[in-house]
Short mmCIF file of C-alpha atoms in Angstrom, two decimals:
data_model
loop_
_atom_site.label_atom_id
_atom_site.label_comp_id
_atom_site.label_asym_id
_atom_site.label_seq_id
_atom_site.Cartn_x
_atom_site.Cartn_y
_atom_site.Cartn_z
CA UNK G 1 120.48 87.76 89.88
CA UNK G 2 121.21 89.84 92.91
CA UNK G 3 121.91 87.84 96.10
CA UNK G 4 122.65 89.29 100.14
CA UNK G 5 124.94 86.87 102.05
CA UNK G 6 123.28 85.14 105.25
CA UNK G 7 125.08 82.75 106.19
CA UNK G 8 128.60 81.42 105.69
CA UNK G 9 127.02 78.08 103.36
CA UNK G 10 123.72 80.14 102.08
CA UNK G 11 123.02 83.01 99.58
CA UNK G 12 119.26 83.77 99.44
CA UNK G 13 117.67 86.24 96.45
CA UNK G 14 117.87 89.96 97.27
CA UNK G 15 113.92 90.82 97.00
CA UNK G 16 111.77 91.37 93.53
CA UNK G 17 111.56 94.91 92.89
CA UNK G 18 107.32 95.55 93.99
CA UNK G 19 106.15 99.22 94.08
CA UNK G 20 105.53 100.85 97.44
CA UNK G 21 108.68 99.72 98.68
CA UNK G 22 109.32 103.42 99.19
CA UNK G 23 106.05 104.67 100.56
CA UNK G 24 105.88 106.59 103.75
CA UNK G 25 103.27 106.63 106.22
CA UNK G 26 102.82 108.46 109.20
CA UNK G 27 103.11 107.08 112.79
CA UNK G 28 100.32 108.41 115.37
CA UNK G 29 103.03 109.40 118.37
CA UNK G 30 104.65 111.37 114.83
CA UNK G 31 107.22 111.13 112.78
CA UNK G 32 106.53 108.92 109.45
CA UNK G 33 108.55 105.40 108.82
CA UNK G 34 108.41 103.49 105.47
CA UNK G 35 105.61 101.13 105.14
CA UNK G 36 106.44 97.42 105.79
CA UNK G 37 103.81 96.15 103.97
CA UNK G 38 102.78 92.59 105.38
CA UNK G 39 99.16 91.96 104.26
CA UNK G 40 100.22 89.66 100.46
CA UNK G 41 98.10 87.07 101.39
CA UNK G 42 95.03 89.64 101.16
CA UNK G 43 96.82 91.58 97.66
CA UNK G 44 100.34 90.80 96.50
CA UNK G 45 101.74 94.14 95.30
CA UNK G 46 102.56 94.56 91.80
CA UNK G 47 106.02 94.18 90.48
CA UNK G 48 107.76 96.90 89.38
CA UNK G 49 108.09 94.43 86.10
CA UNK G 50 104.54 94.19 86.04
CA UNK G 51 103.92 98.07 86.13
CA UNK G 52 106.74 98.89 84.18
CA UNK G 53 105.39 96.11 81.34
CA UNK G 54 101.60 97.00 81.05
CA UNK G 55 102.71 101.53 81.00
CA UNK G 56 104.26 100.40 77.84
CA UNK G 57 100.96 98.70 76.25
CA UNK G 58 99.10 101.54 77.73
CA UNK G 59 98.95 103.18 74.76
CA UNK G 60 99.10 100.64 72.19
CA UNK G 61 95.70 99.36 73.75
CA UNK G 62 92.85 98.84 71.47
CA UNK G 63 89.61 95.91 71.76
CA UNK G 64 90.57 92.50 71.65
CA UNK G 65 88.92 90.09 68.98
CA UNK G 66 86.91 92.96 67.56
CA UNK G 67 88.97 95.79 65.05
CA UNK G 68 90.46 95.50 61.98
CA UNK G 69 93.09 98.19 62.93
CA UNK G 70 96.64 98.39 63.94
CA UNK G 71 96.08 98.86 67.85
CA UNK G 72 93.54 95.87 68.10
CA UNK G 73 95.37 93.08 66.26
CA UNK G 74 97.98 93.91 68.65
CA UNK G 75 95.78 93.98 71.17
CA UNK G 76 94.76 90.52 70.42
CA UNK G 77 97.98 89.02 69.94
CA UNK G 78 98.75 90.07 73.35
CA UNK G 79 95.64 88.93 74.80
CA UNK G 80 96.54 84.94 72.78
CA UNK G 81 100.18 85.50 73.70
CA UNK G 82 99.50 85.24 77.07
CA UNK G 83 96.72 82.86 77.34
CA UNK G 84 100.06 80.65 76.30
CA UNK G 85 102.10 82.41 78.96
CA UNK G 86 99.68 81.08 81.52
CA UNK G 87 99.65 77.84 79.96
CA UNK G 88 103.03 77.61 79.48
CA UNK G 89 103.70 79.16 83.69
CA UNK G 90 100.57 76.09 84.27
CA UNK G 91 102.22 73.60 82.83
CA UNK G 92 99.57 72.32 81.04
CA UNK G 93 98.63 69.46 78.82
CA UNK G 94 97.61 69.34 75.03
CA UNK G 95 93.69 70.27 74.52
CA UNK G 96 93.89 72.49 78.68
CA UNK G 97 92.24 75.29 77.77
CA UNK G 98 93.11 78.80 80.26
CA UNK G 99 90.19 81.23 80.42
CA UNK G 100 90.50 85.13 82.31
CA UNK G 101 88.70 85.49 84.61
CA UNK G 102 88.14 88.41 87.41
CA UNK G 103 89.83 86.38 90.31
CA UNK G 104 89.76 83.19 92.03
CA UNK G 105 86.48 83.40 92.96
CA UNK G 106 85.17 84.40 89.86
CA UNK G 107 86.87 81.40 87.79
CA UNK G 108 85.41 78.33 90.91
CA UNK G 109 82.20 79.97 90.65
CA UNK G 110 82.60 79.33 86.31
CA UNK G 111 83.24 75.91 87.77
CA UNK G 112 80.84 75.20 89.33
CA UNK G 113 78.30 77.05 86.61
CA UNK G 114 79.33 74.28 84.41
CA UNK G 115 79.26 71.17 86.74
CA UNK G 116 77.17 68.39 85.14
CA UNK G 117 74.13 67.51 86.12
CA UNK G 118 73.83 65.17 89.12
CA UNK G 119 78.10 66.27 89.80
CA UNK G 120 78.56 66.02 93.76
CA UNK G 121 81.31 67.94 95.13
CA UNK G 122 83.97 67.21 98.26
CA UNK G 123 85.57 70.30 100.35
CA UNK G 124 86.94 70.89 103.64
CA UNK G 125 85.99 72.92 105.67
CA UNK G 126 89.16 74.53 105.42
CA UNK G 127 88.82 76.14 102.02
CA UNK G 128 88.49 79.65 101.39
CA UNK G 129 84.68 81.27 101.18
CA UNK G 130 86.36 82.00 97.18
CA UNK G 131 86.80 77.20 96.75
CA UNK G 132 83.92 76.01 99.58
CA UNK G 133 80.10 78.09 98.83
CA UNK G 134 79.81 78.31 95.09
CA UNK G 135 78.59 74.58 95.20
CA UNK G 136 75.64 74.94 97.13
CA UNK G 137 73.63 74.70 94.53
CA UNK G 138 75.05 71.16 93.82
CA UNK G 139 75.38 68.28 96.73
CA UNK G 140 78.08 68.80 98.18
CA UNK G 141 79.75 67.16 100.90
CA UNK G 142 81.78 68.99 103.29
CA UNK G 143 84.40 67.02 104.56
CA UNK G 144 86.08 67.77 108.41
CA UNK G 145 88.98 69.69 108.79
CA UNK G 146 92.28 67.16 109.18
CA UNK G 147 94.86 67.30 111.13
CA UNK G 148 97.81 65.86 109.10
CA UNK G 149 98.69 65.37 105.70
CA UNK G 150 97.82 61.22 105.74
CA UNK G 151 94.36 62.51 107.34
CA UNK G 152 93.54 64.44 104.64
CA UNK G 153 93.93 61.61 101.85
CA UNK G 154 92.12 59.06 104.47
CA UNK G 155 89.22 61.07 105.04
CA UNK G 156 88.85 61.91 101.30
CA UNK G 157 89.34 58.20 100.56
CA UNK G 158 86.54 57.43 102.81
CA UNK G 159 83.84 60.00 101.47
CA UNK G 160 84.47 58.81 97.73
CA UNK G 161 84.15 54.94 98.45
CA UNK G 162 81.23 55.92 100.08
CA UNK G 163 80.23 57.50 97.21
CA UNK G 164 80.22 54.72 95.24
CA UNK G 165 79.16 51.92 97.63
CA UNK G 166 75.82 53.55 98.59
CA UNK G 167 74.76 53.42 94.79
CA UNK G 168 74.95 49.90 93.45
CA UNK G 169 74.04 51.16 89.98
CA UNK G 170 77.10 52.78 89.59
CA UNK G 171 77.17 56.62 89.54
CA UNK G 172 77.36 60.35 88.37
CA UNK G 173 80.15 62.53 88.06
CA UNK G 174 82.61 64.30 90.80
CA UNK G 175 85.14 67.48 92.15
CA UNK G 176 87.06 67.42 94.82
CA UNK G 177 87.95 71.14 95.89
CA UNK G 178 91.37 71.76 97.70
CA UNK G 179 93.61 74.30 98.64
CA UNK G 180 97.17 74.42 97.80
CA UNK G 181 98.48 76.02 100.84
CA UNK G 182 96.24 77.70 103.57
CA UNK G 183 95.05 81.37 103.25
CA UNK G 184 94.74 81.70 107.33
CA UNK G 185 98.11 78.81 108.07
CA UNK G 186 99.80 79.35 104.67
CA UNK G 187 100.04 74.86 104.78
CA UNK G 188 100.54 72.74 101.97
CA UNK G 189 98.20 70.31 100.94
CA UNK G 190 99.32 66.58 99.54
CA UNK G 191 97.43 68.25 96.47
CA UNK G 192 99.32 65.58 94.30
CA UNK G 193 97.40 61.96 97.12
CA UNK G 194 94.01 63.85 97.24
CA UNK G 195 94.14 63.85 92.90
CA UNK G 196 95.30 60.18 92.56
CA UNK G 197 92.49 59.54 95.37
CA UNK G 198 90.04 61.80 94.06
CA UNK G 199 91.36 60.23 90.33
CA UNK G 200 91.01 56.45 91.94
CA UNK G 201 87.44 56.28 92.43
CA UNK G 202 86.47 59.19 89.03
CA UNK G 203 86.17 61.73 90.23
CA UNK G 204 88.27 65.30 88.93
CA UNK G 205 89.73 67.42 91.40
CA UNK G 206 90.74 71.12 90.85
CA UNK G 207 93.27 73.82 93.06
CA UNK G 208 92.40 76.62 94.67
CA UNK G 209 96.59 77.48 93.99
CA UNK G 210 95.37 82.18 95.30
CA UNK G 211 98.08 81.33 98.04
CA UNK G 212 100.34 78.46 95.77
CA UNK G 213 100.86 80.31 92.47
CA UNK G 214 102.94 82.95 93.66
CA UNK G 215 104.95 80.63 96.67
CA UNK G 216 105.78 77.80 94.24
CA UNK G 217 105.71 76.54 91.02
CA UNK G 218 102.38 75.06 89.79
CA UNK G 219 102.08 72.44 87.21
CA UNK G 220 98.35 70.89 86.09
CA UNK G 221 100.42 68.49 84.27
CA UNK G 222 102.76 67.00 87.18
CA UNK G 223 100.11 67.25 90.21
CA UNK G 224 97.29 65.88 87.76
CA UNK G 225 94.57 68.28 88.79
CA UNK G 226 91.86 68.04 86.58
CA UNK G 227 91.95 72.69 86.87
CA UNK G 228 93.99 75.42 88.51
CA UNK G 229 92.47 78.99 89.65
CA UNK G 230 94.57 81.93 90.72
CA UNK G 231 94.10 85.57 91.02
CA UNK G 232 96.11 87.91 89.97
CA UNK G 233 96.61 90.41 92.67
CA UNK G 234 98.01 87.93 94.47
CA UNK G 235 100.11 86.96 92.04
CA UNK G 236 101.74 90.34 91.79
CA UNK G 237 99.56 91.74 89.19
CA UNK G 238 96.54 93.27 90.66
CA UNK G 239 95.05 94.48 87.51
CA UNK G 240 91.34 93.17 87.86
CA UNK G 241 91.72 89.49 86.90
CA UNK G 242 92.29 86.22 86.98
CA UNK G 243 92.73 81.97 85.43
CA UNK G 244 90.96 78.97 85.77
CA UNK G 245 93.25 76.23 83.26
CA UNK G 246 92.12 73.42 83.08
CA UNK G 247 89.87 70.85 81.20
CA UNK G 248 87.84 71.61 78.05
CA UNK G 249 85.15 69.06 78.24
CA UNK G 250 83.20 69.85 81.46
CA UNK G 251 83.40 73.53 80.25
CA UNK G 252 82.86 73.33 76.71
CA UNK G 253 79.40 71.29 77.47
CA UNK G 254 78.21 73.91 79.63
CA UNK G 255 76.09 77.47 78.68
CA UNK G 256 77.84 80.46 78.93
CA UNK G 257 78.93 81.89 82.34
CA UNK G 258 78.10 85.12 80.92
CA UNK G 259 75.81 85.38 77.97
CA UNK G 260 77.15 88.25 75.55
CA UNK G 261 79.03 89.77 72.26
CA UNK G 262 82.61 87.14 72.45
CA UNK G 263 81.41 84.15 74.12
CA UNK G 264 78.61 83.45 70.46
CA UNK G 265 79.55 82.45 67.34
CA UNK G 266 76.71 82.91 65.13
CA UNK G 267 73.23 84.37 66.05
CA UNK G 268 70.17 85.31 63.88
CA UNK G 269 66.45 85.46 64.07
CA UNK G 270 64.00 82.86 64.38
CA UNK G 271 60.61 82.75 62.24
CA UNK G 272 58.68 82.87 65.70
CA UNK G 273 60.46 86.14 66.52
CA UNK G 274 63.51 84.12 68.75
CA UNK G 275 66.78 84.19 68.49
CA UNK G 276 69.21 81.26 67.97
CA UNK G 277 72.93 81.27 68.96
CA UNK G 278 75.96 79.07 68.18
CA UNK G 279 78.62 79.53 71.10
CA UNK G 280 81.83 78.93 70.99
CA UNK G 281 83.28 76.34 72.18
CA UNK G 282 86.80 77.60 73.64
CA UNK G 283 87.90 79.97 76.15
CA UNK G 284 85.80 82.76 74.94
CA UNK G 285 83.10 80.31 75.61
CA UNK G 286 83.24 82.05 78.82
CA UNK G 287 85.13 85.00 78.45
CA UNK G 288 81.86 87.27 76.89
CA UNK G 289 82.41 90.82 77.35
CA UNK G 290 85.36 93.41 76.34
CA UNK G 291 88.63 91.38 77.43
CA UNK G 292 90.87 92.63 80.63
CA UNK G 293 93.54 92.53 78.87
CA UNK G 294 95.82 94.82 80.52
CA UNK G 295 94.37 92.33 83.53
CA UNK G 296 95.73 89.17 81.83
CA UNK G 297 98.77 90.59 79.72
CA UNK G 298 99.55 91.77 84.01
CA UNK G 299 99.51 87.97 84.48
CA UNK G 300 101.65 87.08 81.83
CA UNK G 301 103.98 89.78 82.89
CA UNK G 302 104.09 87.90 86.63
CA UNK G 303 104.44 84.69 85.63
CA UNK G 304 107.34 85.44 83.22
CA UNK G 305 109.24 87.03 85.51
CA UNK G 306 108.63 84.94 88.37
CA UNK G 307 109.71 82.61 86.61
CA UNK G 308 112.66 83.87 85.32
CA UNK G 309 113.41 84.29 89.13
CA UNK G 310 113.27 81.03 89.33
CA UNK G 311 111.06 79.31 91.89
CA UNK G 312 113.91 77.33 93.63
CA UNK G 313 115.17 80.10 94.76
CA UNK G 314 112.76 82.11 95.54
CA UNK G 315 111.43 79.47 97.59
CA UNK G 316 114.82 79.56 99.27
CA UNK G 317 114.70 82.64 100.61
CA UNK G 318 110.83 82.91 101.41
CA UNK G 319 111.72 79.81 104.29
CA UNK G 320 113.86 81.85 105.27
CA UNK G 321 111.99 84.98 106.34
CA UNK G 322 109.64 81.63 107.21
CA UNK G 323 112.14 80.36 109.45
CA UNK G 324 112.68 84.13 111.09
CA UNK G 325 109.22 84.94 111.80
CA UNK G 326 108.61 82.08 113.09
CA UNK G 327 111.98 81.76 115.76
CA UNK G 328 110.68 85.21 116.53
CA UNK G 329 107.51 84.66 117.81
CA UNK G 330 108.82 81.23 119.45
CA UNK G 331 110.75 83.61 122.17
CA UNK G 332 106.57 85.75 122.47
CA UNK G 333 105.37 82.86 125.02
CA UNK G 334 102.25 84.56 124.80
CA UNK G 335 102.20 84.07 120.98
CA UNK G 336 100.54 80.79 119.81
CA UNK G 337 101.14 80.68 116.17
CA UNK G 338 97.72 79.01 114.45
CA UNK G 339 98.26 75.44 112.77
CA UNK G 340 96.25 72.24 111.50
CA UNK G 341 99.98 70.41 110.37
CA UNK G 342 102.07 70.91 113.02
CA UNK G 343 104.35 72.98 113.64
CA UNK G 344 107.03 71.51 111.56
CA UNK G 345 104.13 71.43 108.28
CA UNK G 346 105.63 73.43 105.56
CA UNK G 347 104.84 76.36 104.09
CA UNK G 348 104.12 79.67 102.81
CA UNK G 349 105.12 82.93 104.03
CA UNK G 350 101.58 83.01 105.56
CA UNK G 351 101.62 82.88 109.55
CA UNK G 352 98.73 83.75 111.43
CA UNK G 353 98.51 83.56 115.24
CA UNK G 354 96.68 84.72 118.68
CA UNK G 355 98.62 86.65 121.34
CA UNK G 356 97.09 86.23 125.22
CA UNK G 357 95.57 89.30 126.83
CA UNK G 358 95.06 91.11 123.89
CA UNK G 359 92.28 91.27 120.96
CA UNK G 360 93.71 91.01 117.67
CA UNK G 361 91.78 93.91 116.11
CA UNK G 362 93.54 95.64 118.93
CA UNK G 363 96.92 94.33 118.44
CA UNK G 364 96.85 95.12 114.18
CA UNK G 365 95.79 98.10 114.87
CA UNK G 366 98.83 99.30 116.81
CA UNK G 367 101.21 96.94 114.05
CA UNK G 368 100.21 99.79 111.59
CA UNK G 369 99.61 103.08 113.60
CA UNK G 370 102.46 102.63 116.25
CA UNK G 371 105.12 100.61 113.86
CA UNK G 372 103.60 101.20 110.15
CA UNK G 373 103.19 97.78 109.89
CA UNK G 374 100.17 96.26 107.82
CA UNK G 375 98.59 92.84 108.20
CA UNK G 376 95.41 91.65 107.88
CA UNK G 377 92.96 90.45 111.79
CA UNK G 378 89.72 88.85 111.09
CA UNK G 379 89.10 85.78 110.24
CA UNK G 380 90.39 85.76 106.91
CA UNK G 381 87.44 84.58 104.86
CA UNK G 382 87.60 81.52 106.35
CA UNK G 383 85.52 81.21 108.85
CA UNK G 384 85.29 76.99 109.66
CA UNK G 385 89.24 76.82 109.50
CA UNK G 386 89.18 79.79 112.19
CA UNK G 387 86.76 78.92 114.72
CA UNK G 388 88.43 75.56 114.17
CA UNK G 389 91.79 76.58 115.26
CA UNK G 390 90.61 78.75 117.96
CA UNK G 391 88.33 76.02 119.69
CA UNK G 392 85.47 77.96 119.27
CA UNK G 393 81.65 76.53 118.76
CA UNK G 394 81.59 76.32 114.69
CA UNK G 395 78.20 77.94 114.90
CA UNK G 396 79.33 81.33 116.24
CA UNK G 397 79.21 84.13 114.11
CA UNK G 398 81.92 85.80 112.78
CA UNK G 399 82.76 88.11 110.02
CA UNK G 400 85.72 87.89 107.01
CA UNK G 401 86.72 91.82 108.82
CA UNK G 402 87.34 93.23 111.60
CA UNK G 403 84.35 92.10 114.39
CA UNK G 404 82.17 94.07 116.99
CA UNK G 405 84.71 94.29 119.85
CA UNK G 406 86.64 96.83 121.67
CA UNK G 407 90.22 96.94 122.68
CA UNK G 408 90.91 94.38 125.50
CA UNK G 409 87.60 92.02 124.87
CA UNK G 410 87.56 88.67 123.74
CA UNK G 411 86.50 88.03 120.56
CA UNK G 412 86.68 84.98 117.49
CA UNK G 413 89.74 86.55 115.65
CA UNK G 414 93.04 86.55 114.85
CA UNK G 415 96.23 88.10 113.64
CA UNK G 416 98.31 87.05 109.82
CA UNK G 417 101.39 88.53 109.20
CA UNK G 418 101.99 88.28 104.85
CA UNK G 419 104.88 88.17 102.62
CA UNK G 420 107.13 87.59 99.70
CA UNK G 421 108.74 87.69 96.87
CA UNK G 422 109.47 91.48 97.07
CA UNK G 423 109.30 91.63 100.70
CA UNK G 424 112.90 93.17 102.18
CA UNK G 425 114.09 91.56 105.70
CA UNK G 426 113.89 95.19 107.31
CA UNK G 427 109.91 94.13 106.81
CA UNK G 428 110.35 91.25 108.98
CA UNK G 429 112.56 92.47 111.78
CA UNK G 430 110.54 95.06 112.27
CA UNK G 431 107.51 93.03 112.57
CA UNK G 432 108.77 90.41 115.29
CA UNK G 433 110.27 93.45 117.54
CA UNK G 434 107.60 95.59 117.21
CA UNK G 435 105.44 92.16 118.42
CA UNK G 436 108.41 91.99 121.03
CA UNK G 437 107.24 95.30 122.41
CA UNK G 438 103.48 95.55 122.06
CA UNK G 439 103.74 92.28 123.96
CA UNK G 440 106.67 93.49 127.34
CA UNK G 441 105.57 97.07 126.99
CA UNK G 442 101.56 96.95 125.44
CA UNK G 443 100.13 100.04 123.65
CA UNK G 444 101.80 103.55 123.54
CA UNK G 445 97.98 105.04 122.04
CA UNK G 446 94.77 104.16 122.71
CA UNK G 447 92.25 103.15 120.83
CA UNK G 448 88.62 102.57 120.34
CA UNK G 449 85.82 100.80 117.99
CA UNK G 450 84.88 102.76 114.59
CA UNK G 451 82.66 101.24 112.21
CA UNK G 452 83.58 97.30 113.01
CA UNK G 453 87.42 99.05 113.07
CA UNK G 454 89.88 99.01 116.00
CA UNK G 455 91.87 102.66 115.69
CA UNK G 456 93.47 105.39 117.39
CA UNK G 457 91.02 107.72 119.28
CA UNK G 458 91.53 110.79 118.42
#
């Protein structure tokens, strides 16, 4: 692997090659510039390795688990080998299942559909909507946003202890859902400690690793979580696939997530005119329909690429970029970085902030139109958390995208910059310089609101 010297005693690996690294975009002020993709937390660009692997397989694409022909056999082997690669990447235990889904959201909705009767779910209000909302048909206890790792552990401890104490005759199953890294602040959560508390009280725990898995090694066994969910499109494999991996018992006992071919092992007509179905007991039970073999293969390719690059090396380089951004923003007094656990809390390459005197949608639009920098603005599909961080009324209405607010108007939203293994130094340096210039000199162009987005005025 190539390296770049950044200090006398430190070397950092070069960014991994990704698609789009040479794409140029027009500037509203004239000319073009190489696009700086700094919205990895929404969807990371595809690794060149992933793209190449998919392109090499594409001519051999065939139906999975369906055909006797050579291409079908090859595709089936590739699909099942991808499952094994993902299991190894996640450090799964013997007996754990790896189910291929569409995304993290789909994975957690699948688990929600598999909850045993009378299961109680505990979830912090700080979660992304993908892990906050699927449990609405269960008995849900929403936990207040903690301000330290210790407070997070104590909050869950009290909630689970109260659950036990309130039911003298015993209690049914329980599930804790927690993120590994916040999609708003990038801050890491004390997953191992929360898992220990959950298990001490007879509860299970599912880890939303959508933002964690692309940045840090994730081991189901080491973290002692029961399930982990993540998306391919955040793991440099944007081909419409996701993963739910972990314990098999609840998944095997549940009705199939989707009814159809692939999930069924045997279907027979009854004398009364109905049908009897015998469902698969392995991962296929929840993978009805023709599997997304390209999506699964792309995730496996990304898992291999990240493993071969080495997470220790990737984390070191990302920390270097994080410090570049944080120190650059610290030099601009008008900028406030959003944080639950404090400025020094460990995080992945996700940083959200607000700028005094600026509507965040206006600021993000200027970064794009005048500097060729793509960031995210809004509430990031984590409305309760962003409202808490901005000190607003928890009941305030909001949308995932930019709010209906003109440039300069006060509104409930923030700006998020995010990056990862494919981000060049120049992108974060251009971003920091752009923030300084916009704050000191203002935008060079006029902007207006169109269809809920702030856009350059023509």
